[in-house]
PDB file of C-alpha atoms in Angstrom:
ATOM      1  CA  ASP A   1      11.629  -9.380 -10.294  1.00 68.00           C
ATOM      2  CA  VAL A   2      10.024  -9.523  -6.887  1.00 65.00           C
ATOM      3  CA  LYS A   3       6.960 -11.673  -6.907  1.00 90.00           C
ATOM      4  CA  VAL A   4       4.260 -11.709  -4.265  1.00 94.00           C
ATOM      5  CA  THR A   5       1.426 -14.111  -4.886  1.00 95.00           C
ATOM      6  CA  GLN A   6      -1.889 -14.539  -3.133  1.00 95.00           C
ATOM      7  CA  SER A   7      -3.806 -17.781  -3.158  1.00 90.00           C
ATOM      8  CA  SER A   8      -7.048 -16.426  -4.601  1.00 91.00           C
ATOM      9  CA  ARG A   9      -8.127 -13.347  -6.552  1.00 92.00           C
ATOM     10  CA  TYR A  10     -11.775 -13.778  -5.587  1.00 95.00           C
ATOM     11  CA  LEU A  11     -13.288 -15.616  -2.649  1.00 96.00           C
ATOM     12  CA  VAL A  12     -16.866 -15.993  -1.447  1.00 97.00           C
ATOM     13  CA  LYS A  13     -17.502 -17.322   2.051  1.00 97.00           C
ATOM     14  CA  ARG A  14     -20.417 -17.578   4.440  1.00 97.00           C
ATOM     15  CA  THR A  15     -20.772 -15.891   7.801  1.00 97.00           C
ATOM     16  CA  GLY A  16     -19.118 -17.918  10.517  1.00 97.00           C
ATOM     17  CA  GLU A  17     -16.720 -19.795   8.244  1.00 97.00           C
ATOM     18  CA  LYS A  18     -13.014 -19.905   8.983  1.00 97.00           C
ATOM     19  CA  VAL A  19     -11.129 -18.283   6.130  1.00 97.00           C
ATOM     20  CA  PHE A  20      -7.470 -18.581   5.203  1.00 97.00           C
ATOM     21  CA  LEU A  21      -5.778 -16.090   2.913  1.00 97.00           C
ATOM     22  CA  GLU A  22      -2.313 -17.158   1.821  1.00 97.00           C
ATOM     23  CA  CYS A  23       0.551 -14.970   0.670  1.00 97.00           C
ATOM     24  CA  VAL A  24       3.911 -16.115  -0.664  1.00 97.00           C
ATOM     25  CA  GLN A  25       6.932 -14.007  -1.643  1.00 96.00           C
ATOM     26  CA  ASP A  26      10.004 -15.241  -3.462  1.00 94.00           C
ATOM     27  CA  MET A  27      12.570 -12.570  -2.593  1.00 90.00           C
ATOM     28  CA  ASP A  28      13.644 -13.712   0.864  1.00 91.00           C
ATOM     29  CA  HIS A  29      12.125 -10.597   2.430  1.00 91.00           C
ATOM     30  CA  GLU A  30      12.041 -10.405   6.198  1.00 91.00           C
ATOM     31  CA  ASN A  31       8.948  -8.223   6.439  1.00 91.00           C
ATOM     32  CA  MET A  32       5.459  -9.193   5.390  1.00 94.00           C
ATOM     33  CA  PHE A  33       2.209  -7.270   5.782  1.00 94.00           C
ATOM     34  CA  TRP A  34      -1.527  -7.732   5.471  1.00 97.00           C
ATOM     35  CA  TYR A  35      -3.762  -4.783   4.609  1.00 96.00           C
ATOM     36  CA  ARG A  36      -7.407  -4.387   3.885  1.00 96.00           C
ATOM     37  CA  GLN A  37      -8.599  -1.810   1.407  1.00 95.00           C
ATOM     38  CA  ASP A  38     -12.053  -0.263   1.500  1.00 93.00           C
ATOM     39  CA  PRO A  39     -13.446   2.593  -0.609  1.00 88.00           C
ATOM     40  CA  GLY A  40     -12.753   5.960   0.984  1.00 85.00           C
ATOM     41  CA  LEU A  41     -10.552   4.446   3.705  1.00 88.00           C
ATOM     42  CA  GLY A  42      -7.381   3.629   1.796  1.00 89.00           C
ATOM     43  CA  LEU A  43      -5.158   0.801   3.011  1.00 92.00           C
ATOM     44  CA  ARG A  44      -5.300  -0.141   6.659  1.00 93.00           C
ATOM     45  CA  LEU A  45      -2.712  -2.385   8.243  1.00 93.00           C
ATOM     46  CA  ILE A  46      -4.092  -5.514   9.883  1.00 96.00           C
ATOM     47  CA  TYR A  47      -0.947  -7.396  10.951  1.00 96.00           C
ATOM     48  CA  PHE A  48       2.696  -7.535  10.023  1.00 93.00           C
ATOM     49  CA  SER A  49       5.639  -9.782  10.657  1.00 94.00           C
ATOM     50  CA  TYR A  50       9.368  -9.085  10.864  1.00 89.00           C
ATOM     51  CA  ASP A  51      10.455 -12.681  10.954  1.00 89.00           C
ATOM     52  CA  VAL A  52       9.357 -16.272  11.122  1.00 91.00           C
ATOM     53  CA  LYS A  53       6.934 -16.966  13.973  1.00 87.00           C
ATOM     54  CA  MET A  54       6.870 -13.297  14.787  1.00 89.00           C
ATOM     55  CA  LYS A  55       3.806 -11.064  14.434  1.00 93.00           C
ATOM     56  CA  GLU A  56       2.745  -7.572  15.385  1.00 92.00           C
ATOM     57  CA  LYS A  57      -0.719  -6.037  15.435  1.00 93.00           C
ATOM     58  CA  GLY A  58      -1.419  -3.282  12.992  1.00 92.00           C
ATOM     59  CA  ASP A  59      -4.175  -0.712  13.201  1.00 90.00           C
ATOM     60  CA  ILE A  60      -7.189  -3.019  12.815  1.00 95.00           C
ATOM     61  CA  PRO A  61      -6.321  -6.525  14.083  1.00 96.00           C
ATOM     62  CA  GLU A  62      -9.704  -7.343  15.614  1.00 96.00           C
ATOM     63  CA  GLY A  63     -11.299 -10.397  14.075  1.00 96.00           C
ATOM     64  CA  TYR A  64      -8.069 -11.521  12.409  1.00 97.00           C
ATOM     65  CA  SER A  65      -5.045 -13.619  13.247  1.00 97.00           C
ATOM     66  CA  VAL A  66      -1.916 -14.483  11.288  1.00 97.00           C
ATOM     67  CA  SER A  67       0.616 -17.242  10.934  1.00 96.00           C
ATOM     68  CA  ARG A  68       4.180 -17.165   9.691  1.00 96.00           C
ATOM     69  CA  GLU A  69       5.727 -20.620   9.921  1.00 94.00           C
ATOM     70  CA  LYS A  70       8.104 -20.073   6.994  1.00 95.00           C
ATOM     71  CA  LYS A  71       9.866 -16.933   5.884  1.00 94.00           C
ATOM     72  CA  GLU A  72       8.234 -16.842   2.469  1.00 96.00           C
ATOM     73  CA  ARG A  73       4.654 -17.425   3.604  1.00 96.00           C
ATOM     74  CA  PHE A  74       2.334 -15.209   5.634  1.00 97.00           C
ATOM     75  CA  SER A  75      -1.249 -16.305   6.217  1.00 97.00           C
ATOM     76  CA  LEU A  76      -4.184 -14.196   7.302  1.00 97.00           C
ATOM     77  CA  ILE A  77      -6.927 -16.030   9.176  1.00 97.00           C
ATOM     78  CA  LEU A  78     -10.489 -14.948   9.750  1.00 97.00           C
ATOM     79  CA  GLU A  79     -11.544 -17.182  12.623  1.00 94.00           C
ATOM     80  CA  SER A  80     -15.271 -16.593  12.082  1.00 96.00           C
ATOM     81  CA  ALA A  81     -15.962 -14.499   9.007  1.00 97.00           C
ATOM     82  CA  SER A  82     -18.466 -11.693   9.274  1.00 97.00           C
ATOM     83  CA  THR A  83     -20.097  -9.531   6.610  1.00 97.00           C
ATOM     84  CA  ASN A  84     -18.102  -6.479   7.722  1.00 96.00           C
ATOM     85  CA  GLN A  85     -14.953  -8.315   6.674  1.00 97.00           C
ATOM     86  CA  THR A  86     -16.021  -8.152   3.035  1.00 97.00           C
ATOM     87  CA  SER A  87     -13.124  -6.262   1.520  1.00 97.00           C
ATOM     88  CA  MET A  88     -10.061  -6.306  -0.694  1.00 96.00           C
ATOM     89  CA  TYR A  89      -7.082  -7.861   1.095  1.00 97.00           C
ATOM     90  CA  LEU A  90      -3.570  -6.975   0.015  1.00 96.00           C
ATOM     91  CA  CYS A  91      -0.387  -8.704   1.051  1.00 96.00           C
ATOM     92  CA  ALA A  92       3.001  -6.988   0.809  1.00 94.00           C
ATOM     93  CA  SER A  93       6.615  -7.753   1.568  1.00 92.00           C
ATOM     94  CA  SER A  94       9.774  -5.712   1.991  1.00 88.00           C
ATOM     95  CA  PRO A  95      13.375  -6.262   2.993  1.00 84.00           C
ATOM     96  CA  LEU A  96      14.412  -5.371   6.512  1.00 76.00           C
ATOM     97  CA  ALA A  97      14.691  -1.611   6.455  1.00 64.00           C
ATOM     98  CA  ARG A  98      18.281  -0.446   6.243  1.00 60.00           C
ATOM     99  CA  GLY A  99      17.161   3.066   5.407  1.00 63.00           C
ATOM    100  CA  LEU A 100      13.916   4.623   4.415  1.00 67.00           C
ATOM    101  CA  THR A 101      14.051   3.876   0.718  1.00 71.00           C
ATOM    102  CA  ASP A 102      12.813   0.302   0.652  1.00 75.00           C
ATOM    103  CA  THR A 103       9.401   0.108  -0.872  1.00 82.00           C
ATOM    104  CA  GLN A 104       6.867  -2.602  -0.208  1.00 87.00           C
ATOM    105  CA  TYR A 105       6.008  -5.062  -2.956  1.00 90.00           C
ATOM    106  CA  PHE A 106       2.383  -6.009  -3.237  1.00 93.00           C
ATOM    107  CA  GLY A 107       0.486  -9.055  -4.339  1.00 94.00           C
ATOM    108  CA  PRO A 108      -2.504  -8.830  -6.701  1.00 93.00           C
ATOM    109  CA  GLY A 109      -5.042  -8.778  -3.890  1.00 94.00           C
ATOM    110  CA  THR A 110      -7.886 -11.046  -2.821  1.00 96.00           C
ATOM    111  CA  ARG A 111     -11.398  -9.708  -3.068  1.00 95.00           C
ATOM    112  CA  LEU A 112     -13.300 -11.447  -0.268  1.00 97.00           C
ATOM    113  CA  THR A 113     -17.079 -11.431  -0.051  1.00 97.00           C
ATOM    114  CA  VAL A 114     -18.736 -12.739   3.110  1.00 97.00           C
ATOM    115  CA  LEU A 115     -22.415 -13.579   2.676  1.00 96.00           C
TER     116      LEU A 115
ATOM    117  CA  ALA B   1       1.123  10.782  15.092  1.00 63.00           C
ATOM    118  CA  GLN B   2       1.895  10.066  11.479  1.00 68.00           C
ATOM    119  CA  LYS B   3      -0.701  11.116   8.987  1.00 90.00           C
ATOM    120  CA  ILE B   4      -1.111  11.236   5.222  1.00 94.00           C
ATOM    121  CA  THR B   5      -3.837  13.377   3.664  1.00 95.00           C
ATOM    122  CA  GLN B   6      -5.039  13.198   0.083  1.00 95.00           C
ATOM    123  CA  THR B   7      -7.799  15.753  -0.355  1.00 94.00           C
ATOM    124  CA  GLN B   8      -8.897  14.823  -3.889  1.00 93.00           C
ATOM    125  CA  PRO B   9     -11.124  11.728  -3.888  1.00 91.00           C
ATOM    126  CA  GLY B  10     -11.415  11.886  -7.664  1.00 94.00           C
ATOM    127  CA  MET B  11     -10.086  13.823 -10.637  1.00 95.00           C
ATOM    128  CA  PHE B  12     -10.908  14.020 -14.326  1.00 96.00           C
ATOM    129  CA  VAL B  13      -8.164  15.143 -16.705  1.00 96.00           C
ATOM    130  CA  GLN B  14      -7.996  15.397 -20.472  1.00 96.00           C
ATOM    131  CA  GLU B  15      -5.500  13.110 -22.172  1.00 96.00           C
ATOM    132  CA  LYS B  16      -2.061  14.680 -22.783  1.00 96.00           C
ATOM    133  CA  GLU B  17      -2.539  17.269 -20.064  1.00 96.00           C
ATOM    134  CA  ALA B  18      -0.349  17.342 -16.972  1.00 97.00           C
ATOM    135  CA  VAL B  19      -1.970  16.411 -13.694  1.00 97.00           C
ATOM    136  CA  THR B  20      -1.036  17.089 -10.080  1.00 97.00           C
ATOM    137  CA  LEU B  21      -2.210  14.805  -7.287  1.00 98.00           C
ATOM    138  CA  ASP B  22      -2.039  16.403  -3.861  1.00 97.00           C
ATOM    139  CA  CYS B  23      -0.533  14.869  -0.748  1.00 98.00           C
ATOM    140  CA  THR B  24       0.259  16.398   2.627  1.00 97.00           C
ATOM    141  CA  TYR B  25       1.851  14.564   5.507  1.00 96.00           C
ATOM    142  CA  ASP B  26       2.516  15.016   9.164  1.00 93.00           C
ATOM    143  CA  THR B  27       5.370  13.582  11.193  1.00 90.00           C
ATOM    144  CA  SER B  28       7.601  14.727  14.022  1.00 87.00           C
ATOM    145  CA  ASP B  29      10.527  12.639  12.792  1.00 87.00           C
ATOM    146  CA  PRO B  30      13.107  14.657  10.803  1.00 88.00           C
ATOM    147  CA  SER B  31      13.983  11.566   8.770  1.00 88.00           C
ATOM    148  CA  TYR B  32      11.269  10.070   6.598  1.00 90.00           C
ATOM    149  CA  GLY B  33      10.521   8.747   3.146  1.00 91.00           C
ATOM    150  CA  LEU B  34       7.579   9.455   0.883  1.00 94.00           C
ATOM    151  CA  PHE B  35       6.172   7.079  -1.725  1.00 95.00           C
ATOM    152  CA  TRP B  36       3.576   7.138  -4.465  1.00 97.00           C
ATOM    153  CA  TYR B  37       1.813   4.011  -5.656  1.00 96.00           C
ATOM    154  CA  LYS B  38      -0.546   3.389  -8.578  1.00 97.00           C
ATOM    155  CA  GLN B  39      -3.359   0.869  -8.380  1.00 95.00           C
ATOM    156  CA  PRO B  40      -5.010   0.031 -11.708  1.00 94.00           C
ATOM    157  CA  SER B  41      -8.381  -1.677 -11.841  1.00 90.00           C
ATOM    158  CA  SER B  42      -6.577  -5.030 -11.744  1.00 87.00           C
ATOM    159  CA  GLY B  43      -5.855  -4.329  -8.075  1.00 88.00           C
ATOM    160  CA  GLU B  44      -2.092  -4.645  -7.854  1.00 88.00           C
ATOM    161  CA  MET B  45      -0.219  -1.787  -6.188  1.00 92.00           C
ATOM    162  CA  ILE B  46       2.643  -0.485  -8.320  1.00 93.00           C
ATOM    163  CA  PHE B  47       5.439   1.577  -6.805  1.00 92.00           C
ATOM    164  CA  LEU B  48       6.019   4.778  -8.792  1.00 95.00           C
ATOM    165  CA  ILE B  49       8.424   7.127  -7.052  1.00 95.00           C
ATOM    166  CA  TYR B  50      10.250   7.818  -3.791  1.00 94.00           C
ATOM    167  CA  GLN B  51      11.422  11.029  -2.080  1.00 94.00           C
ATOM    168  CA  GLY B  52      13.611  11.117   1.004  1.00 91.00           C
ATOM    169  CA  SER B  53      13.288  13.922   3.520  1.00 91.00           C
ATOM    170  CA  TYR B  54      16.933  14.885   3.103  1.00 91.00           C
ATOM    171  CA  ASP B  55      16.964  14.720  -0.666  1.00 90.00           C
ATOM    172  CA  GLN B  56      17.932  18.089  -2.083  1.00 88.00           C
ATOM    173  CA  GLN B  57      16.234  17.615  -5.416  1.00 93.00           C
ATOM    174  CA  ASN B  58      12.744  16.563  -6.340  1.00 95.00           C
ATOM    175  CA  ALA B  59      12.520  12.949  -7.426  1.00 95.00           C
ATOM    176  CA  THR B  60      11.724  12.135 -11.039  1.00 95.00           C
ATOM    177  CA  GLU B  61      10.940   8.832 -12.783  1.00 94.00           C
ATOM    178  CA  GLY B  62      10.046   9.178 -16.425  1.00 96.00           C
ATOM    179  CA  ARG B  63       6.735  11.047 -16.664  1.00 96.00           C
ATOM    180  CA  TYR B  64       6.395  11.090 -12.882  1.00 97.00           C
ATOM    181  CA  SER B  65       7.883  13.762 -10.679  1.00 97.00           C
ATOM    182  CA  LEU B  66       7.388  14.581  -7.050  1.00 97.00           C
ATOM    183  CA  ASN B  67       6.915  18.226  -6.080  1.00 96.00           C
ATOM    184  CA  PHE B  68       8.419  18.115  -2.583  1.00 96.00           C
ATOM    185  CA  GLN B  69       7.857  21.191  -0.409  1.00 96.00           C
ATOM    186  CA  LYS B  70       9.288  20.279   2.955  1.00 94.00           C
ATOM    187  CA  ALA B  71       8.266  23.402   4.859  1.00 94.00           C
ATOM    188  CA  ARG B  72       4.666  22.895   3.771  1.00 95.00           C
ATOM    189  CA  LYS B  73       4.867  19.115   4.358  1.00 95.00           C
ATOM    190  CA  SER B  74       3.635  18.580   0.859  1.00 97.00           C
ATOM    191  CA  ALA B  75       4.597  15.828  -1.614  1.00 97.00           C
ATOM    192  CA  ASN B  76       2.477  16.198  -4.718  1.00 98.00           C
ATOM    193  CA  LEU B  77       2.770  13.782  -7.624  1.00 98.00           C
ATOM    194  CA  VAL B  78       2.962  15.336 -11.073  1.00 98.00           C
ATOM    195  CA  ILE B  79       2.235  13.249 -14.150  1.00 97.00           C
ATOM    196  CA  SER B  80       3.244  14.922 -17.371  1.00 95.00           C
ATOM    197  CA  ALA B  81       1.505  14.269 -20.693  1.00 94.00           C
ATOM    198  CA  SER B  82      -1.157  12.021 -19.206  1.00 96.00           C
ATOM    199  CA  GLN B  83      -2.210   8.858 -21.032  1.00 96.00           C
ATOM    200  CA  LEU B  84      -5.355   6.750 -20.920  1.00 96.00           C
ATOM    201  CA  GLY B  85      -3.366   4.067 -19.104  1.00 96.00           C
ATOM    202  CA  ASP B  86      -2.778   6.475 -16.237  1.00 97.00           C
ATOM    203  CA  SER B  87      -6.397   6.048 -15.171  1.00 97.00           C
ATOM    204  CA  ALA B  88      -6.093   4.387 -11.766  1.00 97.00           C
ATOM    205  CA  MET B  89      -6.158   4.920  -8.032  1.00 96.00           C
ATOM    206  CA  TYR B  90      -3.097   6.710  -6.661  1.00 97.00           C
ATOM    207  CA  PHE B  91      -1.859   6.440  -3.094  1.00 96.00           C
ATOM    208  CA  CYS B  92       0.606   8.630  -1.252  1.00 96.00           C
ATOM    209  CA  ALA B  93       2.468   6.917   1.588  1.00 95.00           C
ATOM    210  CA  MET B  94       5.127   7.611   4.196  1.00 93.00           C
ATOM    211  CA  ARG B  95       7.648   5.730   6.287  1.00 87.00           C
ATOM    212  CA  ASP B  96       9.416   7.482   9.166  1.00 76.00           C
ATOM    213  CA  GLY B  97      11.907   5.137  10.741  1.00 70.00           C
ATOM    214  CA  ASP B  98      10.418   1.691  11.080  1.00 69.00           C
ATOM    215  CA  ASP B  99       9.331  -0.950   8.666  1.00 69.00           C
ATOM    216  CA  LYS B 100       5.746   0.178   8.390  1.00 80.00           C
ATOM    217  CA  ILE B 101       4.399   2.442   5.696  1.00 87.00           C
ATOM    218  CA  ILE B 102       1.198   4.408   6.223  1.00 90.00           C
ATOM    219  CA  PHE B 103      -1.058   5.229   3.307  1.00 93.00           C
ATOM    220  CA  GLY B 104      -3.415   8.026   2.394  1.00 93.00           C
ATOM    221  CA  LYS B 105      -6.971   7.321   1.314  1.00 93.00           C
ATOM    222  CA  GLY B 106      -6.142   7.661  -2.347  1.00 94.00           C
ATOM    223  CA  THR B 107      -7.175   9.710  -5.370  1.00 96.00           C
ATOM    224  CA  ARG B 108      -8.990   8.128  -8.292  1.00 96.00           C
ATOM    225  CA  LEU B 109      -7.708   9.614 -11.535  1.00 97.00           C
ATOM    226  CA  HIS B 110      -9.739   9.396 -14.736  1.00 97.00           C
ATOM    227  CA  ILE B 111      -8.041  10.316 -18.010  1.00 96.00           C
ATOM    228  CA  LEU B 112     -10.524  11.406 -20.669  1.00 96.00           C
ATOM    229  CA  PRO B 113      -9.858  10.765 -24.381  1.00 94.00           C
TER     230      PRO B 113
END
């Protein structure tokens, strides 16, 4: 079974703090993704990575950065957290696409509140 | 540009009835894949079913089937004999040639006892 884990289910931080959200997958997947999910907006892609030390901006990268030093780990960093970054954050992984059928496998999510 | 539209923000259905969740998509690529995911209140996204653009038959997985109408760019999810455990958020999604998947805004389904 594919397993994607996220470091925290719930997190409360203060405005201006640096926040690290960690994601680890155990299936040797090349691709990893960070999304945020807000009511009425669905999932929006923040950043993704095709390989170690490689990153690509998604649709809403502003205010975020990422790090992928090892294949199994993909970190999302909020350099200076703001209240508008209060959200549910979902990490996902998938194998390198050899067709269109490969689904993404998701972690349980981290619900971040910035006060 | 790619786009996924789910027009039903919320639905209420009586237990044991069938339910159809609507999804329309837009892409200029002739080759694409369509996905449905379920998100219970626990938060984890669960993959349900996949339909490829060249698949001749509608996909089925247990109680889930995908009503694929290519000319209308429609990929509705049908859940037969709904159960209380089907209460969740449902997302339609599409991939059309790269490793990214784009998601609709979701439909929240409530199954009533």
